[in-house]
mmCIF file of C-alpha atoms in Angstrom:
data_model
loop_
_atom_site.group_PDB
_atom_site.id
_atom_site.type_symbol
_atom_site.label_atom_id
_atom_site.label_comp_id
_atom_site.label_asym_id
_atom_site.label_seq_id
_atom_site.Cartn_x
_atom_site.Cartn_y
_atom_site.Cartn_z
ATOM 1 C CA TRP A 23 101.059 81.356 -148.028
ATOM 2 C CA LEU A 24 100.383 80.584 -144.383
ATOM 3 C CA VAL A 25 97.272 80.636 -142.193
ATOM 4 C CA ALA A 26 97.697 79.750 -138.511
ATOM 5 C CA ALA A 27 94.592 79.771 -136.335
ATOM 6 C CA GLY A 28 93.998 78.560 -132.800
ATOM 7 C CA LYS A 29 95.453 78.669 -129.322
ATOM 8 C CA ALA A 30 98.773 77.281 -130.573
ATOM 9 C CA ALA A 31 98.889 79.494 -133.673
ATOM 10 C CA ILE A 32 101.901 81.612 -132.672
ATOM 11 C CA PRO A 33 104.373 78.799 -131.867
ATOM 12 C CA MET A 34 103.157 76.752 -134.839
ATOM 13 C CA ALA A 35 103.535 79.715 -137.211
ATOM 14 C CA ARG A 36 106.999 80.585 -135.904
ATOM 15 C CA ALA A 37 108.206 77.013 -136.376
ATOM 16 C CA ALA A 38 106.768 76.857 -139.893
ATOM 17 C CA ALA A 39 108.236 80.229 -140.869
ATOM 18 C CA ASP A 40 111.665 79.148 -139.639
ATOM 19 C CA GLN A 41 111.469 76.053 -141.843
ATOM 20 C CA LEU A 42 110.042 77.797 -144.907
ATOM 21 C CA GLY A 43 112.512 80.672 -144.960
ATOM 22 C CA ASP A 44 112.233 82.809 -148.090
ATOM 23 C CA ARG A 45 109.629 80.440 -149.563
ATOM 24 C CA LEU A 46 107.061 82.077 -147.267
ATOM 25 C CA HIS A 47 105.284 84.815 -149.217
ATOM 26 C CA GLN A 48 102.691 86.042 -146.728
ATOM 27 C CA GLY A 49 100.803 84.777 -143.723
ATOM 28 C CA ILE A 50 98.270 85.529 -141.011
ATOM 29 C CA ILE A 51 98.190 84.361 -137.404
ATOM 30 C CA VAL A 52 94.845 84.346 -135.573
ATOM 31 C CA THR A 53 94.974 83.549 -131.866
ATOM 32 C CA LYS A 54 93.365 84.417 -128.532
ATOM 33 C CA SER A 55 93.498 87.950 -127.242
ATOM 34 C CA SER A 56 95.024 86.588 -124.013
ATOM 35 C CA ALA A 57 97.907 84.878 -125.838
ATOM 36 C CA THR A 58 101.499 85.617 -124.921
ATOM 37 C CA VAL A 59 102.997 87.423 -127.919
ATOM 38 C CA PRO A 60 106.801 87.236 -128.305
ATOM 39 C CA ALA A 61 108.336 90.701 -128.279
ATOM 40 C CA ASP A 62 110.282 90.009 -131.472
ATOM 41 C CA LEU A 63 107.411 88.478 -133.466
ATOM 42 C CA ALA A 64 106.788 91.397 -135.845
ATOM 43 C CA GLU A 65 110.472 92.164 -136.353
ATOM 44 C CA ARG A 66 111.589 88.581 -136.872
ATOM 45 C CA TYR A 67 108.622 87.518 -139.020
ATOM 46 C CA PRO A 68 107.558 90.583 -141.046
ATOM 47 C CA GLU A 69 105.617 88.376 -143.477
ATOM 48 C CA LEU A 70 103.229 87.325 -140.697
ATOM 49 C CA ALA A 71 100.353 89.581 -139.638
ATOM 50 C CA LEU A 72 99.024 88.930 -136.139
ATOM 51 C CA HIS A 73 95.310 89.180 -135.330
ATOM 52 C CA LEU A 74 94.076 88.732 -131.752
ATOM 53 C CA ALA A 75 90.493 87.521 -131.457
ATOM 54 C CA ALA A 76 87.874 86.458 -128.922
ATOM 55 C CA HIS A 77 87.367 83.026 -127.346
ATOM 56 C CA PRO A 78 85.202 81.085 -126.452
ATOM 57 C CA VAL A 79 82.504 83.342 -127.956
ATOM 58 C CA SER A 80 83.428 85.158 -131.157
ATOM 59 C CA ASP A 81 83.173 88.924 -131.408
ATOM 60 C CA ALA A 82 83.934 91.595 -134.014
ATOM 61 C CA SER A 83 87.670 90.938 -133.662
ATOM 62 C CA SER A 84 87.138 87.305 -134.698
ATOM 63 C CA VAL A 85 85.164 88.357 -137.759
ATOM 64 C CA ALA A 86 87.758 90.993 -138.704
ATOM 65 C CA ALA A 87 90.593 88.472 -138.433
ATOM 66 C CA THR A 88 88.692 86.041 -140.627
ATOM 67 C CA GLU A 89 87.978 88.722 -143.221
ATOM 68 C CA ALA A 90 91.723 89.416 -143.348
ATOM 69 C CA VAL A 91 92.368 85.731 -144.061
ATOM 70 C CA ALA A 92 89.739 85.667 -146.807
ATOM 71 C CA ALA A 93 91.181 88.804 -148.409
ATOM 72 C CA MET A 94 94.727 87.438 -148.345
ATOM 73 C CA LEU A 95 93.691 84.157 -149.967
ATOM 74 C CA GLN A 96 92.151 86.002 -152.916
ATOM 75 C CA GLY A 97 95.718 86.498 -154.115
ATOM 76 C CA THR A 98 96.534 82.806 -154.504
ATOM 77 C CA SER A 99 97.065 81.047 -157.829
ATOM 78 C CA ALA A 100 97.061 77.449 -159.035
ATOM 79 C CA ASP A 101 100.850 77.362 -158.617
ATOM 80 C CA ASP A 102 100.670 78.239 -154.920
ATOM 81 C CA VAL A 103 100.478 76.166 -151.764
ATOM 82 C CA VAL A 104 98.641 77.377 -148.667
ATOM 83 C CA LEU A 105 99.944 75.924 -145.416
ATOM 84 C CA CYS A 106 97.261 75.930 -142.724
ATOM 85 C CA LEU A 107 98.141 75.355 -139.070
ATOM 86 C CA ILE A 108 95.044 74.546 -137.042
ATOM 87 C CA SER A 109 94.743 74.106 -133.278
ATOM 88 C CA GLY A 110 92.022 74.150 -130.638
ATOM 89 C CA GLY A 111 90.027 77.335 -130.252
ATOM 90 C CA CYS A 112 89.949 77.918 -133.986
ATOM 91 C CA SER A 113 86.144 77.596 -134.067
ATOM 92 C CA ALA A 114 85.685 80.856 -132.162
ATOM 93 C CA LEU A 115 88.741 82.666 -133.486
ATOM 94 C CA LEU A 116 88.052 82.038 -137.179
ATOM 95 C CA THR A 117 84.459 82.831 -138.100
ATOM 96 C CA ARG A 118 82.317 84.292 -140.865
ATOM 97 C CA PRO A 119 78.819 83.448 -139.601
ATOM 98 C CA LEU A 120 75.733 83.282 -141.774
ATOM 99 C CA LEU A 121 73.872 84.988 -138.922
ATOM 100 C CA THR A 122 74.261 88.476 -137.519
ATOM 101 C CA LEU A 123 77.048 88.639 -134.962
ATOM 102 C CA PRO A 124 74.657 89.096 -131.981
ATOM 103 C CA ALA A 125 72.605 86.104 -133.159
ATOM 104 C CA TRP A 126 75.770 84.041 -133.645
ATOM 105 C CA GLN A 127 76.935 84.922 -130.140
ATOM 106 C CA GLN A 128 73.544 83.992 -128.710
ATOM 107 C CA LEU A 129 73.685 80.598 -130.435
ATOM 108 C CA ASN A 130 77.208 79.903 -129.226
ATOM 109 C CA ARG A 131 76.382 80.842 -125.633
ATOM 110 C CA ALA A 132 73.347 78.552 -125.700
ATOM 111 C CA LEU A 133 75.445 75.666 -127.001
ATOM 112 C CA LEU A 134 78.184 76.314 -124.420
ATOM 113 C CA ALA A 135 75.637 76.198 -121.593
ATOM 114 C CA SER A 136 73.808 73.134 -122.936
ATOM 115 C CA GLY A 137 76.375 70.547 -121.877
ATOM 116 C CA CYS A 138 76.692 69.197 -125.423
ATOM 117 C CA SER A 139 79.988 67.718 -126.568
ATOM 118 C CA ILE A 140 82.419 69.566 -128.821
ATOM 119 C CA HIS A 141 81.512 67.065 -131.552
ATOM 120 C CA THR A 142 77.878 68.191 -131.408
ATOM 121 C CA PHE A 143 78.837 71.857 -131.079
ATOM 122 C CA ASN A 144 81.025 71.860 -134.175
ATOM 123 C CA ARG A 145 78.729 69.709 -136.311
ATOM 124 C CA ILE A 146 76.165 72.458 -135.859
ATOM 125 C CA ARG A 147 78.541 75.380 -136.433
ATOM 126 C CA GLN A 148 79.898 73.897 -139.669
ATOM 127 C CA HIS A 149 76.636 74.607 -141.478
ATOM 128 C CA LEU A 150 76.157 78.138 -140.176
ATOM 129 C CA ASP A 151 79.584 79.631 -140.849
ATOM 130 C CA GLU A 152 81.307 80.101 -144.217
ATOM 131 C CA VAL A 153 84.825 79.234 -143.070
ATOM 132 C CA LYS A 154 83.931 76.007 -141.276
ATOM 133 C CA GLY A 155 83.410 72.551 -142.780
ATOM 134 C CA GLY A 156 85.969 73.068 -145.536
ATOM 135 C CA GLY A 157 85.237 76.733 -146.206
ATOM 136 C CA LEU A 158 88.888 77.727 -145.989
ATOM 137 C CA LEU A 159 89.672 75.262 -148.782
ATOM 138 C CA ARG A 160 87.312 77.081 -151.123
ATOM 139 C CA TRP A 161 88.725 80.469 -150.158
ATOM 140 C CA ALA A 162 92.216 79.220 -151.013
ATOM 141 C CA ALA A 163 91.246 77.855 -154.449
ATOM 142 C CA PRO A 164 92.819 77.378 -156.915
ATOM 143 C CA ALA A 165 95.870 76.850 -154.677
ATOM 144 C CA ALA A 166 96.539 73.470 -153.087
ATOM 145 C CA VAL A 167 96.115 73.358 -149.311
ATOM 146 C CA ARG A 168 98.271 71.456 -146.844
ATOM 147 C CA THR A 169 97.088 71.461 -143.223
ATOM 148 C CA LEU A 170 98.894 70.445 -140.044
ATOM 149 C CA ILE A 171 96.467 69.899 -137.181
ATOM 150 C CA LEU A 172 96.980 69.873 -133.416
ATOM 151 C CA SER A 173 94.096 67.891 -131.921
ATOM 152 C CA ASP A 174 92.108 69.005 -128.879
ATOM 153 C CA VAL A 175 89.253 66.608 -129.658
ATOM 154 C CA ILE A 176 88.582 63.139 -128.282
ATOM 155 C CA GLY A 177 89.176 60.623 -131.070
ATOM 156 C CA ASP A 178 91.074 63.139 -133.237
ATOM 157 C CA ASP A 179 88.255 63.593 -135.768
ATOM 158 C CA LEU A 180 89.840 66.132 -138.133
ATOM 159 C CA SER A 181 86.445 67.425 -139.241
ATOM 160 C CA ILE A 182 85.672 68.481 -135.657
ATOM 161 C CA ILE A 183 88.973 70.121 -134.647
ATOM 162 C CA GLY A 184 88.444 73.861 -135.064
ATOM 163 C CA SER A 185 85.181 72.989 -136.876
ATOM 164 C CA GLY A 186 87.243 71.652 -139.786
ATOM 165 C CA PRO A 187 88.094 74.741 -141.868
ATOM 166 C CA THR A 188 90.038 72.503 -144.263
ATOM 167 C CA VAL A 189 87.933 69.348 -143.874
ATOM 168 C CA PRO A 190 84.511 68.561 -145.386
ATOM 169 C CA PRO A 191 81.604 68.701 -142.900
ATOM 170 C CA ALA A 192 81.065 65.891 -140.404
ATOM 171 C CA ALA A 193 77.267 66.054 -140.595
ATOM 172 C CA THR A 194 74.502 67.029 -142.986
ATOM 173 C CA PRO A 195 72.387 70.160 -142.474
ATOM 174 C CA ALA A 196 69.473 67.920 -141.456
ATOM 175 C CA GLU A 197 71.629 66.258 -138.801
ATOM 176 C CA ALA A 198 72.699 69.665 -137.485
ATOM 177 C CA ASP A 199 69.033 70.669 -137.219
ATOM 178 C CA ALA A 200 68.264 67.459 -135.309
ATOM 179 C CA LEU A 201 71.088 68.175 -132.849
ATOM 180 C CA LEU A 202 69.743 71.672 -132.194
ATOM 181 C CA ARG A 203 66.353 70.150 -131.419
ATOM 182 C CA GLN A 204 67.870 67.414 -129.241
ATOM 183 C CA TYR A 205 69.444 70.021 -126.957
ATOM 184 C CA ASP A 206 66.398 72.327 -127.139
ATOM 185 C CA ILE A 207 68.540 75.164 -128.476
ATOM 186 C CA TYR A 208 65.875 76.768 -130.663
ATOM 187 C CA ALA A 209 63.761 77.535 -127.584
ATOM 188 C CA GLN A 210 66.661 79.514 -126.092
ATOM 189 C CA LEU A 211 67.068 81.782 -129.126
ATOM 190 C CA ALA A 212 65.225 84.847 -130.310
ATOM 191 C CA PRO A 213 62.431 83.690 -132.669
ATOM 192 C CA ALA A 214 63.984 85.503 -135.635
ATOM 193 C CA THR A 215 67.319 83.775 -135.005
ATOM 194 C CA ALA A 216 65.700 80.351 -134.722
ATOM 195 C CA ASP A 217 63.781 80.950 -137.957
ATOM 196 C CA ARG A 218 66.937 82.074 -139.763
ATOM 197 C CA ILE A 219 68.883 78.986 -138.650
ATOM 198 C CA GLN A 220 66.108 76.624 -139.693
ATOM 199 C CA ALA A 221 65.915 78.320 -143.082
ATOM 200 C CA LEU A 222 69.676 77.953 -143.568
ATOM 201 C CA LEU A 223 69.635 74.278 -142.619
ATOM 202 C CA THR A 224 66.692 73.376 -144.840
ATOM 203 C CA SER A 225 67.836 75.282 -147.924
ATOM 204 C CA ALA A 226 71.576 74.669 -147.863
ATOM 205 C CA PRO A 227 73.025 75.167 -151.368
ATOM 206 C CA VAL A 228 74.977 72.470 -153.163
ATOM 207 C CA ASP A 229 78.618 73.261 -152.510
ATOM 208 C CA SER A 230 81.257 73.502 -155.213
ATOM 209 C CA PRO A 231 84.024 70.865 -155.311
ATOM 210 C CA PHE A 232 86.977 71.252 -152.983
ATOM 211 C CA PRO A 233 90.426 72.072 -154.403
ATOM 212 C CA PRO A 234 93.310 69.639 -153.727
ATOM 213 C CA TYR A 235 94.025 69.309 -150.022
ATOM 214 C CA ASP A 236 95.917 67.208 -147.514
ATOM 215 C CA ASN A 237 95.397 67.114 -143.743
ATOM 216 C CA GLU A 238 97.872 65.681 -141.254
ATOM 217 C CA LEU A 239 97.557 65.227 -137.494
ATOM 218 C CA VAL A 240 100.802 66.331 -135.815
ATOM 219 C CA ALA A 241 100.048 66.057 -132.077
ATOM 220 C CA ASN A 242 97.265 64.984 -129.733
ATOM 221 C CA LEU A 243 96.325 64.097 -126.168
ATOM 222 C CA THR A 244 98.196 60.796 -126.260
ATOM 223 C CA LEU A 245 101.529 62.632 -126.417
ATOM 224 C CA ALA A 246 100.654 64.707 -123.349
ATOM 225 C CA ALA A 247 99.442 61.648 -121.449
ATOM 226 C CA GLN A 248 102.623 59.758 -122.280
ATOM 227 C CA ALA A 249 104.708 62.676 -121.013
ATOM 228 C CA ALA A 250 102.692 62.752 -117.776
ATOM 229 C CA ARG A 251 103.144 59.013 -117.318
ATOM 230 C CA GLU A 252 106.895 59.287 -117.855
ATOM 231 C CA ARG A 253 107.164 62.110 -115.327
ATOM 232 C CA ALA A 254 105.138 60.185 -112.742
ATOM 233 C CA SER A 255 107.440 57.195 -113.229
ATOM 234 C CA GLN A 256 110.471 59.423 -112.684
ATOM 235 C CA LEU A 257 108.913 60.523 -109.382
ATOM 236 C CA GLY A 258 108.698 56.899 -108.263
ATOM 237 C CA PHE A 259 105.063 56.078 -109.003
ATOM 238 C CA THR A 260 103.823 53.027 -110.852
ATOM 239 C CA ALA A 261 102.156 54.937 -113.673
ATOM 240 C CA ARG A 262 99.359 53.818 -116.001
ATOM 241 C CA PHE A 263 97.613 55.619 -118.855
ATOM 242 C CA LEU A 264 94.028 54.355 -118.706
ATOM 243 C CA THR A 265 92.167 56.208 -121.473
ATOM 244 C CA GLY A 266 92.181 59.263 -123.674
ATOM 245 C CA ARG A 267 88.442 59.158 -124.319
ATOM 246 C CA LEU A 268 87.050 60.527 -121.065
ATOM 247 C CA ASP A 269 83.925 62.554 -121.792
ATOM 248 C CA GLY A 270 80.556 63.426 -120.317
ATOM 249 C CA ASP A 271 79.175 65.535 -117.496
ATOM 250 C CA ALA A 272 81.854 67.009 -115.207
ATOM 251 C CA ASP A 273 80.005 66.104 -111.999
ATOM 252 C CA GLN A 274 79.595 62.482 -113.058
ATOM 253 C CA LEU A 275 83.197 62.241 -114.218
ATOM 254 C CA GLY A 276 84.331 63.711 -110.903
ATOM 255 C CA ARG A 277 82.539 60.974 -108.992
ATOM 256 C CA PHE A 278 83.944 58.348 -111.357
ATOM 257 C CA ALA A 279 87.470 59.709 -110.909
ATOM 258 C CA ALA A 280 87.076 59.700 -107.123
ATOM 259 C CA ALA A 281 86.088 56.034 -107.178
ATOM 260 C CA LEU A 282 89.179 55.228 -109.237
ATOM 261 C CA ALA A 283 91.345 57.237 -106.875
ATOM 262 C CA VAL A 284 90.266 55.678 -103.582
ATOM 263 C CA ASP A 285 90.608 52.163 -105.014
ATOM 264 C CA ALA A 286 94.078 52.749 -106.476
ATOM 265 C CA PRO A 287 96.964 50.875 -104.833
ATOM 266 C CA ALA A 288 99.481 52.890 -102.863
ATOM 267 C CA ASN A 289 102.209 54.561 -104.915
ATOM 268 C CA GLU A 290 100.220 54.384 -108.162
ATOM 269 C CA ALA A 291 99.636 57.166 -110.696
ATOM 270 C CA LEU A 292 96.628 57.000 -113.007
ATOM 271 C CA ILE A 293 96.572 59.145 -116.149
ATOM 272 C CA LEU A 294 93.363 59.802 -118.067
ATOM 273 C CA GLY A 295 92.487 62.282 -120.779
ATOM 274 C CA GLY A 296 89.511 63.743 -122.574
ATOM 275 C CA GLU A 297 87.110 66.589 -121.930
ATOM 276 C CA ALA A 298 84.220 67.016 -119.539
ATOM 277 C CA THR A 299 81.162 69.132 -120.248
ATOM 278 C CA VAL A 300 79.163 71.338 -117.884
ATOM 279 C CA GLN A 301 75.454 71.993 -118.121
ATOM 280 C CA VAL A 302 75.213 75.481 -116.662
ATOM 281 C CA ARG A 303 72.307 75.838 -114.245
ATOM 282 C CA GLY A 304 73.668 78.425 -111.796
ATOM 283 C CA GLN A 305 75.092 81.927 -111.915
ATOM 284 C CA GLY A 306 78.646 81.231 -110.745
ATOM 285 C CA ARG A 307 81.986 81.103 -112.532
ATOM 286 C CA GLY A 308 84.190 78.117 -113.162
ATOM 287 C CA GLY A 309 85.502 75.660 -115.701
ATOM 288 C CA ARG A 310 84.947 72.021 -116.547
ATOM 289 C CA ASN A 311 88.113 70.886 -114.763
ATOM 290 C CA GLN A 312 87.449 72.973 -111.662
ATOM 291 C CA GLU A 313 83.956 71.495 -111.485
ATOM 292 C CA LEU A 314 85.185 67.933 -112.031
ATOM 293 C CA ALA A 315 87.713 68.213 -109.201
ATOM 294 C CA LEU A 316 85.103 69.762 -106.906
ATOM 295 C CA ALA A 317 82.614 66.959 -107.603
ATOM 296 C CA ALA A 318 85.309 64.434 -106.663
ATOM 297 C CA ALA A 319 86.284 66.131 -103.392
ATOM 298 C CA PRO A 320 83.506 64.843 -101.049
ATOM 299 C CA LEU A 321 84.163 61.252 -102.107
ATOM 300 C CA LEU A 322 87.871 61.582 -101.310
ATOM 301 C CA ASP A 323 87.175 62.829 -97.776
ATOM 302 C CA GLY A 324 88.700 60.640 -95.082
ATOM 303 C CA GLY A 325 90.182 58.260 -97.622
ATOM 304 C CA PRO A 326 93.785 57.341 -98.352
ATOM 305 C CA PRO A 327 96.319 60.115 -99.079
ATOM 306 C CA LEU A 328 95.998 61.183 -102.705
ATOM 307 C CA ALA A 329 95.749 64.093 -105.108
ATOM 308 C CA LEU A 330 93.444 64.376 -108.116
ATOM 309 C CA ALA A 331 94.378 67.033 -110.669
ATOM 310 C CA ALA A 332 92.021 68.021 -113.503
ATOM 311 C CA LEU A 333 93.915 70.190 -115.970
ATOM 312 C CA ALA A 334 93.447 71.945 -119.308
ATOM 313 C CA THR A 335 96.571 71.496 -121.424
ATOM 314 C CA ASP A 336 96.168 75.006 -122.841
ATOM 315 C CA GLY A 337 96.437 76.417 -119.326
ATOM 316 C CA GLU A 338 92.955 77.949 -119.468
ATOM 317 C CA ASP A 339 90.025 76.214 -117.826
ATOM 318 C CA ARG A 340 87.484 78.764 -119.110
ATOM 319 C CA ILE A 341 89.193 81.421 -116.961
ATOM 320 C CA THR A 342 92.474 82.981 -118.091
ATOM 321 C CA GLY A 343 95.254 82.214 -115.632
ATOM 322 C CA VAL A 344 93.604 79.056 -114.293
ATOM 323 C CA ALA A 345 94.453 75.634 -115.747
ATOM 324 C CA GLY A 346 92.170 73.641 -113.452
ATOM 325 C CA ALA A 347 92.151 72.424 -109.863
ATOM 326 C CA ILE A 348 93.572 69.803 -107.517
ATOM 327 C CA ALA A 349 91.386 67.963 -104.999
ATOM 328 C CA THR A 350 92.872 65.849 -102.214
ATOM 329 C CA HIS A 351 91.675 63.672 -99.349
ATOM 330 C CA LEU A 352 91.761 66.855 -97.203
ATOM 331 C CA THR A 353 89.740 69.170 -99.485
ATOM 332 C CA ALA A 354 86.255 68.518 -98.104
ATOM 333 C CA ASN A 355 87.350 68.781 -94.469
ATOM 334 C CA GLN A 356 89.158 72.082 -95.081
ATOM 335 C CA ALA A 357 86.134 73.392 -96.985
ATOM 336 C CA ALA A 358 83.879 72.625 -94.023
ATOM 337 C CA THR A 359 86.355 74.279 -91.659
ATOM 338 C CA ILE A 360 86.181 77.587 -93.535
ATOM 339 C CA GLY A 361 82.430 77.408 -94.170
ATOM 340 C CA LEU A 362 82.290 76.334 -97.820
ATOM 341 C CA ASP A 363 79.349 74.220 -99.025
ATOM 342 C CA ILE A 364 80.393 71.915 -101.873
ATOM 343 C CA THR A 365 76.839 70.859 -102.785
ATOM 344 C CA ALA A 366 75.592 74.444 -103.026
ATOM 345 C CA THR A 367 78.680 75.492 -104.960
ATOM 346 C CA LEU A 368 78.158 72.762 -107.552
ATOM 347 C CA ALA A 369 74.481 73.689 -107.886
ATOM 348 C CA ASP A 370 75.488 77.273 -108.681
ATOM 349 C CA ASN A 371 78.378 76.260 -110.995
ATOM 350 C CA ASP A 372 80.638 78.436 -108.839
ATOM 351 C CA SER A 373 83.711 76.220 -108.613
ATOM 352 C CA TYR A 374 86.151 79.076 -109.250
ATOM 353 C CA ALA A 375 85.076 80.954 -106.102
ATOM 354 C CA PHE A 376 85.332 77.731 -104.080
ATOM 355 C CA TRP A 377 88.885 76.985 -105.161
ATOM 356 C CA GLN A 378 89.881 80.626 -104.714
ATOM 357 C CA ALA A 379 88.681 80.509 -101.111
ATOM 358 C CA LEU A 380 90.472 77.220 -100.524
ATOM 359 C CA ASN A 381 93.711 78.696 -101.879
ATOM 360 C CA ALA A 382 93.339 81.627 -99.504
ATOM 361 C CA SER A 383 92.753 79.356 -96.495
ATOM 362 C CA GLY A 384 96.462 78.621 -96.142
ATOM 363 C CA GLU A 385 96.276 74.810 -96.267
ATOM 364 C CA PRO A 386 98.180 73.744 -99.411
ATOM 365 C CA LEU A 387 97.652 70.027 -98.772
ATOM 366 C CA ALA A 388 93.903 70.560 -99.225
ATOM 367 C CA GLY A 389 94.358 71.350 -102.918
ATOM 368 C CA GLY A 390 93.219 74.409 -104.824
ATOM 369 C CA LEU A 391 93.424 76.212 -108.135
ATOM 370 C CA VAL A 392 96.243 75.484 -110.566
ATOM 371 C CA GLU A 393 97.251 78.980 -111.640
ATOM 372 C CA ARG A 394 99.508 79.521 -114.634
ATOM 373 C CA ASP A 395 99.875 81.377 -117.906
ATOM 374 C CA PRO A 396 98.523 79.934 -121.184
ATOM 375 C CA THR A 397 100.779 77.146 -122.445
ATOM 376 C CA GLY A 398 100.672 78.003 -126.148
ATOM 377 C CA THR A 399 99.323 74.589 -127.067
ATOM 378 C CA ASN A 400 96.085 72.647 -126.640
ATOM 379 C CA VAL A 401 95.601 68.884 -126.775
ATOM 380 C CA ASN A 402 92.504 68.565 -124.557
ATOM 381 C CA ASP A 403 92.443 67.891 -120.803
ATOM 382 C CA LEU A 404 94.392 65.630 -118.460
ATOM 383 C CA LEU A 405 93.169 63.959 -115.283
ATOM 384 C CA ILE A 406 96.051 62.840 -113.074
ATOM 385 C CA ILE A 407 95.544 60.809 -109.897
ATOM 386 C CA LEU A 408 98.489 60.318 -107.536
ATOM 387 C CA ARG A 409 97.929 57.780 -104.741
ATOM 388 C CA TYR A 410 100.604 58.269 -102.111
ATOM 389 C CA GLU A 411 101.998 55.776 -99.618
ATOM 390 C CA ASN A 412 99.864 55.421 -96.469
#
């Protein structure tokens, strides 16, 4: 049996099916509705049913896909093995919430806008959704479960990746309640929803034991950073990988990255990885990487020649078709020339419109959006700084 869920579900499932051959009895793939689906998928892998679902906020398609997984796993026996392939995005794609769907969506939108880390986000969701925090293990019982995990989380905590469908919870219900209070989430919810969540977290039942399971990390941000460093070296830069644990507010990280960039020696490439967060205060559109690059731009103005690229490895920085943005030492000047206000744009969280306008201005050396299709994988975000010769 096979369950593949996440942004990388299709390529992971295809690779597993090729290896398993006729040992594969039945499987389900759950991935984003914007995913690129190979034309021969159904014909070549008839044992695999494909379900396209919503991300980053679950909808009825996510619930339906999850119900299909639960129904399939009812057919397992103690002699069976369930192979689970988990990648980033699984938290939204695979869901059976203990709230109504509208209430669940309201909670998720509030958490997305709060600026909390993915660790906080998923510690909360694990106690309000049947499939998370090891729920998939119980659905698969009495079969043994083997899980291969592609990490999109800083530190590679397996209980956080995809909200840990095959891993016991990372926090207690009381800790989840405390996190909701810390970020003032209850005040942003309908009173009935807040009451329901508090009731669930204060009366959580004692869970049954987990069946046999094994989880293995197969890829993470470090691999992507190493590949970026190798490519920069091939291009003639002195390349260094500084950290894979970059996290925090996108505006603050943008300013930090700009300081690193302007102080870098000529002909040096700096590689960093992690994931920024955005506390949404305005009405605009954008993504964490677009906002990070925009926050860096004013501090690069008039400095040495360089480019700072903030990129989502899945190719989607909140907006399909946009992987992130590149800021350079010319960005702020070009923005002023065409009448763009960086400070006002950041206040309105409207980085996408800014970078769109910069792209349209016809000055490629000033940076702009990085536009591309989804990559079919997800190992968090990369920040790449290239300091050119003077």
